[in-house]
Coordinates of C-alpha atoms and ligand atoms in Angstrom, one line a residue:
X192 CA 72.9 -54.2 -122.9
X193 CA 69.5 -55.4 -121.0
X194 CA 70.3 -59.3 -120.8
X195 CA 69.5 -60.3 -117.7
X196 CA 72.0 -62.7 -117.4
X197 CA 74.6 -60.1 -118.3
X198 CA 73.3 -57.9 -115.8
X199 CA 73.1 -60.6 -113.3
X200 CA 77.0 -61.9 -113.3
X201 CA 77.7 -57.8 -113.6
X202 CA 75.9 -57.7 -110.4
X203 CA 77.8 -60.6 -108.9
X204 CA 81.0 -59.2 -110.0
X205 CA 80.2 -55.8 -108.2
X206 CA 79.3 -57.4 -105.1
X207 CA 82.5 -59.5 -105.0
X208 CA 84.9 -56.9 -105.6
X209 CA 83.7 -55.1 -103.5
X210 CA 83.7 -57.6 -100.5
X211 CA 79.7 -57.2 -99.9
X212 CA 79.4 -60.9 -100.6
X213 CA 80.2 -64.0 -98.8
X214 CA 81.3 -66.7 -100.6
X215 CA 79.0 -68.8 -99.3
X216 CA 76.2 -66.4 -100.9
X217 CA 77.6 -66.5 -104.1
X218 CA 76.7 -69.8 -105.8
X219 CA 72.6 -68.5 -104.6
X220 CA 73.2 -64.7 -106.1
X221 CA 74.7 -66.4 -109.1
X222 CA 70.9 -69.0 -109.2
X223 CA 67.8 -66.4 -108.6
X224 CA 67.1 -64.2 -111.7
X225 CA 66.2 -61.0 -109.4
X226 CA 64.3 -59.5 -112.2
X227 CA 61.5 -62.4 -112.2
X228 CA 60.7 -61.2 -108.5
X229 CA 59.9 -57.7 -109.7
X230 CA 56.6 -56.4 -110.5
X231 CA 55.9 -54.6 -113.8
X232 CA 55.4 -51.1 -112.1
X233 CA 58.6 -50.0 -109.9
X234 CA 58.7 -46.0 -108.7
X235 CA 61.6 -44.2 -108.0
X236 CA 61.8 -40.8 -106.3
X237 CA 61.9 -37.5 -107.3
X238 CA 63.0 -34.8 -104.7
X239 CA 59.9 -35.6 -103.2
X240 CA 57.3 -37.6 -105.8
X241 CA 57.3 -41.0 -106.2
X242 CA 57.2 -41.6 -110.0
X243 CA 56.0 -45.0 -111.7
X244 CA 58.8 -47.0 -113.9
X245 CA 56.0 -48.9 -116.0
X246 CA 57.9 -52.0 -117.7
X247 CA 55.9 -52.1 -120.8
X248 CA 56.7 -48.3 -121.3
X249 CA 60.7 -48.6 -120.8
X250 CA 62.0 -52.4 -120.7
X251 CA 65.3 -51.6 -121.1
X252 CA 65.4 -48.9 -118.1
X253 CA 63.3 -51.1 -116.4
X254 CA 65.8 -54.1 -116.7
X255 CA 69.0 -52.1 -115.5
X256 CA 67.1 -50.9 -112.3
X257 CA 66.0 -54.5 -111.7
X258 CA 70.1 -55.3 -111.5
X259 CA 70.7 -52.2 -110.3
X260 CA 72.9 -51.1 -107.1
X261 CA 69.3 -49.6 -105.7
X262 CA 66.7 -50.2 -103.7
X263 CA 63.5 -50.5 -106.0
X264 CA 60.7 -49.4 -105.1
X265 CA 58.1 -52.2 -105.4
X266 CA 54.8 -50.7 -103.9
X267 CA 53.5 -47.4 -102.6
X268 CA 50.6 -46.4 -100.4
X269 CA 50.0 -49.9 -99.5
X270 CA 49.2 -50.9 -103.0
X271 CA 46.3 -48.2 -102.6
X272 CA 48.0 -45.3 -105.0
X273 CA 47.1 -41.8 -105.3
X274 CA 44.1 -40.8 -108.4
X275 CA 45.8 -39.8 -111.2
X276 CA 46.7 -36.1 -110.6
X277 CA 47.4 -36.7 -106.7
X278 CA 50.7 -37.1 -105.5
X279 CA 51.2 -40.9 -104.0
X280 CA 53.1 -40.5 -100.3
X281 CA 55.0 -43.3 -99.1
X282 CA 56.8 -46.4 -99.5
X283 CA 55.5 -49.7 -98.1
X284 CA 57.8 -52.6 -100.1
X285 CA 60.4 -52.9 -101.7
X286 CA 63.3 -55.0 -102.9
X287 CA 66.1 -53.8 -100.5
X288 CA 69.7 -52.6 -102.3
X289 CA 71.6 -56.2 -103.0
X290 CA 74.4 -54.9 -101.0
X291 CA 72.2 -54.8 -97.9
X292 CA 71.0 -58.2 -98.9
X293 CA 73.6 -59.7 -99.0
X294 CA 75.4 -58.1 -95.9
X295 CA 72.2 -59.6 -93.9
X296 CA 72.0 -62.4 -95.4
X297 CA 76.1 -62.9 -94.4
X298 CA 75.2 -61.9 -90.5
X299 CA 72.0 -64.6 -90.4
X300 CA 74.7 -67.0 -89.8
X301 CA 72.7 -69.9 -90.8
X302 CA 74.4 -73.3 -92.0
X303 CA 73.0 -76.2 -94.1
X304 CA 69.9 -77.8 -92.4
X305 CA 68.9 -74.9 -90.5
X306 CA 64.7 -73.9 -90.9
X307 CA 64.2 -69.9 -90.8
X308 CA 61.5 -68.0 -90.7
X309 CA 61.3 -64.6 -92.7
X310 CA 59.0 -61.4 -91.8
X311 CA 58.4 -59.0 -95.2
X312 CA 58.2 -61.5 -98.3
X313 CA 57.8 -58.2 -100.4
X314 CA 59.3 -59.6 -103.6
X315 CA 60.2 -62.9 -102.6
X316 CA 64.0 -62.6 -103.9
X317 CA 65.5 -62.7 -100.0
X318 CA 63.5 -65.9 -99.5
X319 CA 64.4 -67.2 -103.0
X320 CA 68.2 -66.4 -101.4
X321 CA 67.7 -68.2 -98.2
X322 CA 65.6 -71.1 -100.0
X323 CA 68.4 -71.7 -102.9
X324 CA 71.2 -72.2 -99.8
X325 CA 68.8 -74.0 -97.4
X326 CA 65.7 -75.9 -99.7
X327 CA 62.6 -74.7 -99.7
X328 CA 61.2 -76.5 -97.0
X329 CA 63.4 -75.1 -95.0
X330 CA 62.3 -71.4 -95.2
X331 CA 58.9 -70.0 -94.7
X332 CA 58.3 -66.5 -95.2
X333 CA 55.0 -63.6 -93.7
X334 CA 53.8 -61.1 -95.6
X335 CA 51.3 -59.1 -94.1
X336 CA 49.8 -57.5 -97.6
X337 CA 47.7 -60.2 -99.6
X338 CA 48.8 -58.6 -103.3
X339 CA 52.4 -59.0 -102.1
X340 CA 52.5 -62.2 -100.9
X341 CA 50.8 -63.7 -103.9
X342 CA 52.5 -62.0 -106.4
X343 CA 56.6 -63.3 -104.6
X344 CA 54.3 -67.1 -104.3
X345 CA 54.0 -67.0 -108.1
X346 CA 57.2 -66.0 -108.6
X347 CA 58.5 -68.0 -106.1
X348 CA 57.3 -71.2 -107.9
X349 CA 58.3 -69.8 -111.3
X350 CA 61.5 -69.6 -110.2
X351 CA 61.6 -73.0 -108.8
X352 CA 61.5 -72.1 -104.8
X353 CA 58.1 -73.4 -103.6
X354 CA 58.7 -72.2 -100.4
X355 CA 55.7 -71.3 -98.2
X356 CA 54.6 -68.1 -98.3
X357 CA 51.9 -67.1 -95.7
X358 CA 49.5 -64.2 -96.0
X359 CA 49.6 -62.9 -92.1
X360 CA 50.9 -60.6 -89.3
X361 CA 54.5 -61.3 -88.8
X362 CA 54.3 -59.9 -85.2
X363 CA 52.9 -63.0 -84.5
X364 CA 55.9 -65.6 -86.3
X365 CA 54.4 -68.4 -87.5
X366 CA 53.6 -70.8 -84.8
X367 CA 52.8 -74.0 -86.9
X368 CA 56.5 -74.3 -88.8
X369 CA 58.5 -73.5 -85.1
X370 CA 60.6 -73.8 -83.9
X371 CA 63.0 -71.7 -86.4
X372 CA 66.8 -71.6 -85.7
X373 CA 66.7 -68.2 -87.6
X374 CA 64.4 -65.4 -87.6
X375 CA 64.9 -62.5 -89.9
X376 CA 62.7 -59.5 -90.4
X377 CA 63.2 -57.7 -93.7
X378 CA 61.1 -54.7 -92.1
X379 CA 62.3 -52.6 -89.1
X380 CA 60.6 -52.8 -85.4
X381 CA 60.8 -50.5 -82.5
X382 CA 59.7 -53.1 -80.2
X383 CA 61.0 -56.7 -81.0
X384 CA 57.6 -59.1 -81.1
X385 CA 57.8 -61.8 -78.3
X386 CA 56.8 -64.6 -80.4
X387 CA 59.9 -64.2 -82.5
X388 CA 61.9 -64.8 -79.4
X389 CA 59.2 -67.7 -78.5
X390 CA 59.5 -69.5 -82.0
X391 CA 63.2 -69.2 -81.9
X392 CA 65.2 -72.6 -80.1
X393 CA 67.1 -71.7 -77.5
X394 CA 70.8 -70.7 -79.1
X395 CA 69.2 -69.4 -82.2
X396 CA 69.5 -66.5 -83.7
X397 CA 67.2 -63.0 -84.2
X398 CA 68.2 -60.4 -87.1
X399 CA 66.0 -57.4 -87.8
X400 CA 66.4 -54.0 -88.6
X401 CA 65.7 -51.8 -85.3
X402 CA 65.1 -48.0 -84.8
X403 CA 63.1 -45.6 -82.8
X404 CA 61.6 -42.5 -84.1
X405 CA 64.3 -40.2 -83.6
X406 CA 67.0 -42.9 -85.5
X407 CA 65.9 -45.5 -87.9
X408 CA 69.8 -47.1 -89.0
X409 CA 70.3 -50.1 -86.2
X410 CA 70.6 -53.7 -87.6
X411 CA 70.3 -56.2 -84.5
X412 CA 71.5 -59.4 -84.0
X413 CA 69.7 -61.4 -81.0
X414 CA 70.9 -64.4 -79.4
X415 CA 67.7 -66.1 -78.5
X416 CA 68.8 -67.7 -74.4
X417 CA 67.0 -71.2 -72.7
X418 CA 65.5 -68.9 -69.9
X419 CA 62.5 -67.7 -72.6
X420 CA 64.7 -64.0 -73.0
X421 CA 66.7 -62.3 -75.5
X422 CA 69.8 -60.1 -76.0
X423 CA 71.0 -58.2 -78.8
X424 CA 73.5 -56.0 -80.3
X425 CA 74.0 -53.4 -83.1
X426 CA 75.9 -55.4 -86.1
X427 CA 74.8 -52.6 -89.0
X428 CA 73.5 -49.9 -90.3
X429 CA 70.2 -50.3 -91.9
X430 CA 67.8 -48.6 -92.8
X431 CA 64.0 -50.5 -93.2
X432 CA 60.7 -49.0 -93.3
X433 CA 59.1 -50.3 -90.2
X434 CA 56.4 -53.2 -89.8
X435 CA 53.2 -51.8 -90.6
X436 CA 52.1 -51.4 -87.0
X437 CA 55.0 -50.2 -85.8
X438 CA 55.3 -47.2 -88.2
X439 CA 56.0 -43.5 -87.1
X440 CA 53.2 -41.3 -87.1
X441 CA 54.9 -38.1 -87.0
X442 CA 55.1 -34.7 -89.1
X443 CA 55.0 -31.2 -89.1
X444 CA 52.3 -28.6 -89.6
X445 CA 53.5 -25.0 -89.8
X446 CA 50.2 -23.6 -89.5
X447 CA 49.3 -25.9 -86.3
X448 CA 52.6 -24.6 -84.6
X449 CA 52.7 -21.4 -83.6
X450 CA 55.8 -20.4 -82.3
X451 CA 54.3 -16.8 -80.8
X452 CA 52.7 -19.0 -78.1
X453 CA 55.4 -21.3 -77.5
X454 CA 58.2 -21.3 -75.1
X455 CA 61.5 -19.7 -76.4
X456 CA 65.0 -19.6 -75.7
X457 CA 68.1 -20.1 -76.9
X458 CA 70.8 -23.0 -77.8
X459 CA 74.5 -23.4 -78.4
X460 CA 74.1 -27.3 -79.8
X461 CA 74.4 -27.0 -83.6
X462 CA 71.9 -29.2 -85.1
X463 CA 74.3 -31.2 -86.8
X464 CA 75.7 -32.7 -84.0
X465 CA 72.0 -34.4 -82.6
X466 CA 70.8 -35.0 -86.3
X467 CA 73.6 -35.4 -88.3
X468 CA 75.8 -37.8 -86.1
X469 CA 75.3 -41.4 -85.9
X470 CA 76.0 -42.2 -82.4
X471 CA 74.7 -39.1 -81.1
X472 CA 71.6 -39.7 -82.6
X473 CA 71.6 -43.4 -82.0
X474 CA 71.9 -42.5 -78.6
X475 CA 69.1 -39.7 -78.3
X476 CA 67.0 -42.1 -80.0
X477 CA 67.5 -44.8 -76.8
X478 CA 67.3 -42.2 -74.6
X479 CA 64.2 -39.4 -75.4
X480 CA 61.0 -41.8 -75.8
X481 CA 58.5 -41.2 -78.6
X482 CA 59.4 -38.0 -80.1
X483 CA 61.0 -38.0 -83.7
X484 CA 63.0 -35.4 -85.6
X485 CA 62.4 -34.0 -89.0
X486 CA 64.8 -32.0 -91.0
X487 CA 63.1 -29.2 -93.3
X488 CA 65.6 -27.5 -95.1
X489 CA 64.7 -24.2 -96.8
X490 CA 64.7 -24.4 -100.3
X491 CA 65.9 -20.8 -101.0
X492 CA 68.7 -20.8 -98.7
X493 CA 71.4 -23.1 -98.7
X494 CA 71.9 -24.5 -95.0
X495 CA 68.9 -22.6 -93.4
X496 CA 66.1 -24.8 -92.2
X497 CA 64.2 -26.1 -89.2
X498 CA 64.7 -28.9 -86.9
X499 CA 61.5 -30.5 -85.8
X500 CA 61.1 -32.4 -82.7
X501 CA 57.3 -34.1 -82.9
X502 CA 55.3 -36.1 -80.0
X503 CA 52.3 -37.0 -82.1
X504 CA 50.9 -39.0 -78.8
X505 CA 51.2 -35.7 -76.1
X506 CA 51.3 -33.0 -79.4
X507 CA 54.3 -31.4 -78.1
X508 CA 56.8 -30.3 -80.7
X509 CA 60.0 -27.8 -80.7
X510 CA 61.6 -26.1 -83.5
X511 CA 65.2 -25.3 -84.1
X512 CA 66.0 -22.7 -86.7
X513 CA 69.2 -22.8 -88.3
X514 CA 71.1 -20.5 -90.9
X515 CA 74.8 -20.5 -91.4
X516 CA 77.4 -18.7 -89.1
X517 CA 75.3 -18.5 -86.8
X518 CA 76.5 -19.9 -83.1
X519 CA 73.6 -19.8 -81.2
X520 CA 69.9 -21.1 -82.6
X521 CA 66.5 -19.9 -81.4
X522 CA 64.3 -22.6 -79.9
X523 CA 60.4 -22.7 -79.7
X524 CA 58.8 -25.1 -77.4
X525 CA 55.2 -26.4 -77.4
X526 CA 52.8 -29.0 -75.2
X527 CA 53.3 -31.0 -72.4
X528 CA 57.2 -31.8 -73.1
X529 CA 60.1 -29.9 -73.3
X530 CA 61.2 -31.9 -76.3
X531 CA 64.3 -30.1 -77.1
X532 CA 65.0 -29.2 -73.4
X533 CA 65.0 -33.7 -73.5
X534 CA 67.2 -34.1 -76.6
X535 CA 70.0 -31.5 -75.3
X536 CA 69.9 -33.0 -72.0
X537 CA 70.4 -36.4 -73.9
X538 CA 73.3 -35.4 -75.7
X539 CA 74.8 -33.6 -73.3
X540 CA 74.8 -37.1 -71.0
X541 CA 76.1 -39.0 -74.4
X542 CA 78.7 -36.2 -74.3
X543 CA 79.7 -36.6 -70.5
X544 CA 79.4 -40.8 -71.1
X545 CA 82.3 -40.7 -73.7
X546 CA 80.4 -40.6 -77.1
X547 CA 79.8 -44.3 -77.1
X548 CA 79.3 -45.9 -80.3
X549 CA 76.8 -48.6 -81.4
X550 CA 78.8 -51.2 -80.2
X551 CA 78.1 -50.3 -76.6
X552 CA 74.3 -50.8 -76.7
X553 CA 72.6 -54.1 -75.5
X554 CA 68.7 -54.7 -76.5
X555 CA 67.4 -57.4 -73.8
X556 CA 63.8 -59.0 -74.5
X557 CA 62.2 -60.9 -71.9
X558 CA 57.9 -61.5 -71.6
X559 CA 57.4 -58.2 -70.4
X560 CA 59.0 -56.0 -72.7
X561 CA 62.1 -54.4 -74.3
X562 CA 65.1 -52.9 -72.5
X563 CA 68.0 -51.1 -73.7
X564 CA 70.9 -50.5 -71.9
X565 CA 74.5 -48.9 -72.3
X566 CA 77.7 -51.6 -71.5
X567 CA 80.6 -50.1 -69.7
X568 CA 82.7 -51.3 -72.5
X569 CA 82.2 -52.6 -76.1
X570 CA 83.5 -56.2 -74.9
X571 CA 81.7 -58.9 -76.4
X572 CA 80.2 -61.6 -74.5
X573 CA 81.3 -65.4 -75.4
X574 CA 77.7 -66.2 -76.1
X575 CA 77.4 -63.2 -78.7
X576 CA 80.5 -64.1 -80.4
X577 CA 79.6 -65.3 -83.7
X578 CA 76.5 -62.2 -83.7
X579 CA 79.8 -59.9 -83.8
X580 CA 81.6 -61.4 -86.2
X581 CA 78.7 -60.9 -88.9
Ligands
SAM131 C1 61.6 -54.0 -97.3 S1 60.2 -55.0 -97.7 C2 60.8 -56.6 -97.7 C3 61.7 -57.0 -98.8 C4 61.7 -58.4 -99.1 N1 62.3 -59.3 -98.1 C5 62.3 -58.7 -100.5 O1 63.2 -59.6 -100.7 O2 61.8 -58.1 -101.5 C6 59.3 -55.0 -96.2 C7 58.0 -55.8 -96.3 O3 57.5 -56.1 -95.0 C8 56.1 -56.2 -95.1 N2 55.5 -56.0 -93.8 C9 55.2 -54.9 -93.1 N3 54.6 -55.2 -91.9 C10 54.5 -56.5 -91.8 C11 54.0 -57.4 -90.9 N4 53.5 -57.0 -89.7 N5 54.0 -58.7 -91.1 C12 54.5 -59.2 -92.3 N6 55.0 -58.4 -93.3 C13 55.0 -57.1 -93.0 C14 55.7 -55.1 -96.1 O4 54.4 -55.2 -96.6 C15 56.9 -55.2 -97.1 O5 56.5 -56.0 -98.1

């Protein structure tokens, strides 16, 4: 059964049972047709190809994915795909899973009469969302790619939401609709853009997906104060490619590293427990600057790999091989930094500092920049209440 209407209230009925929706989502889920917000060509991945989903060639299959538990995949290479016989190599929109949609949707907080201000239109279905609750007029939403936006505007006013959709760089808000009592990024940032936090009124509200290179999974919720700064917390685990120029340039090269020239030695720190572990690697991630890890598993052993640790800015890197029973792991190091020598030091101090969770960060943004710091306790401050609650 392909009925989109079918599909729709099945969708609904998933996200209610399972408690992913707020009621007050639900009359908006029930109202935007998400498959009129997704182009013809969708990809989905393949170990590691990105293969096109053509609509004309499989409606039906097509259909399902549109109403699909999923993330879909709505454009690759920034809309600039590989020749035919080349393989394409990375995501740059798509229509996030509608369980992440509406869990951010539920911790934006925002009440009738409210304006907000969206960064990453991509399809236009999260803006259809926030338009169907709050009126059109009320939401504006940036999309830095011009085939993007102008493909969610059309669909947009097909689906009755003539909300206005401006072709530009998010980093920069959207000065002439300000000031927003809401300001949600659908696309990740390392470094939170001040004129969010200047476009926002004092008492509103900041939601954006936030990482750093080594841990990409943090969804923030900043309460925007009079004093012209900002402080968040971690209410979620996302994950969200990152605004275009805030993307992570890093991978690996096993021909460029040579490990006979590099400094070696020996660790006891499995690699699970700075790769694989959330807070650990939350908390590396706050803590080693710049330098990202990559996981390359060896496809014809099972749990024998490397560990990369990359610096694309100084070119240092540091390899961790890894087979199974096996207690102690060879380590090669290469360029200016120590990088694993940083990230062992790091988890050792996350160790010593009781293993605190994401619940004990703090994200403060003031003119001058971004500052993270660890709270003694995970105690919520009255002004951050309602963030929490999300
Ligand atoms: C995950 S998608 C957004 C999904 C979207 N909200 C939806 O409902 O389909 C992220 C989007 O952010 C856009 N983007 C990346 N950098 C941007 C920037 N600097 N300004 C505005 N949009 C940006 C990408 O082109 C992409 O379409």
């Amino acid at each position: 059964m392909t009925d989109p209407r079918v599909l729709s209230q099945q969708l609904l009925e998933r996200l209610a049972s399972s408690g992913e929706l707020a009621p007050a989502w639900s009359d908006a889920f029930a109202a935007v047709p998400r498959h009129q917000f997704i182009p013809d060509t969708i990809w989905i991945t393949r170990g590691a190809e990105l293969i096109p989903v053509h609509r004309a060639e499989d409606p039906q299959e097509w259909m399902r994915r549109a109403y699909g538990p999923a993330a879909m995949i709505t454009q690759v290479d920034d809309g600039h795909p590989a020749r035919p016989g080349r393989r394409e190599r990375s995501i740059t929109s798509s229509a996030s899973q509608p369980n992440v949609v509406a869990g951010m949707l539920d911790a934006l907080d925002v009440q009738p009469g409210m304006r907000v201000l969206e960064i990453g239109t991509g399809t236009g279905y999260n803006a259809a969302l926030l338009a169907h609750r709050l009126g059109s007029a009320a939401v504006t939403s940036v999309e830095i790619d011009p085939d993007l936006a102008e493909q969610a505007r059309r669909a947009l006013m097909t689906s009755g939401y003539p909300l206005a959709v401006i072709t530009a760089d998010g980093t920069r808000g959207y000065p002439p609709h300000a000031p927003y009592d809401r300001i949600m990024s659908t696309a990740a940032v390392q470094q939170v853009p001040y004129p969010w936090i200047a476009q926002t009124r004092p008492g509103g509200k900041i939601l954006t997906p936030w990482g750093t290179p080594y841990h990409n999974g943090a969804l923030v919720s900043f309460t925007v104060n009079g004093d012209g700064t900002a402080h968040g917390r971690i209410v979620g685990n996302v994950a969200f490619m990152f605004l275009r120029d805030q993307r992570i340039d890093a991978s690996v090269d096993d021909e460029e590293c040579d490990e006979t020239t590099a400094r070696a030695r020996h660790t006891r720190v499995a690699p699970y427990s700075v790769a694989g572990d959330y807070d650990a690697s939350l908390a590396i991630g706050m803590t080693v600057p710049g330098c990202s890890v990559i996981m390359a598993s060896d496809p014809r052993a099972e749990l024998t790999g490397t560990l990369w640790f990359v610096d694309p800015d100084t070119h240092s890197w540091a390899t961790l091989r890894y087979q199974p029973h096996t207690r102690t792991y060879p380590v090669h190091q290469s360029g200016p930094r120590n990088l694993w020598d940083e990230v062992e030091a790091a988890y050792h101090g996350w160790c010593q500092a009781g293993r605190p969770g994401p619940q004990r960060w703090r994200i403060t943004v003031t003119p001058e920049g971004q500052q993270v710091t660890l709270t003694e306790t995970s105690a919520i401050h009255p002004a951050e209440k309602h963030a929490a609650g999300a």
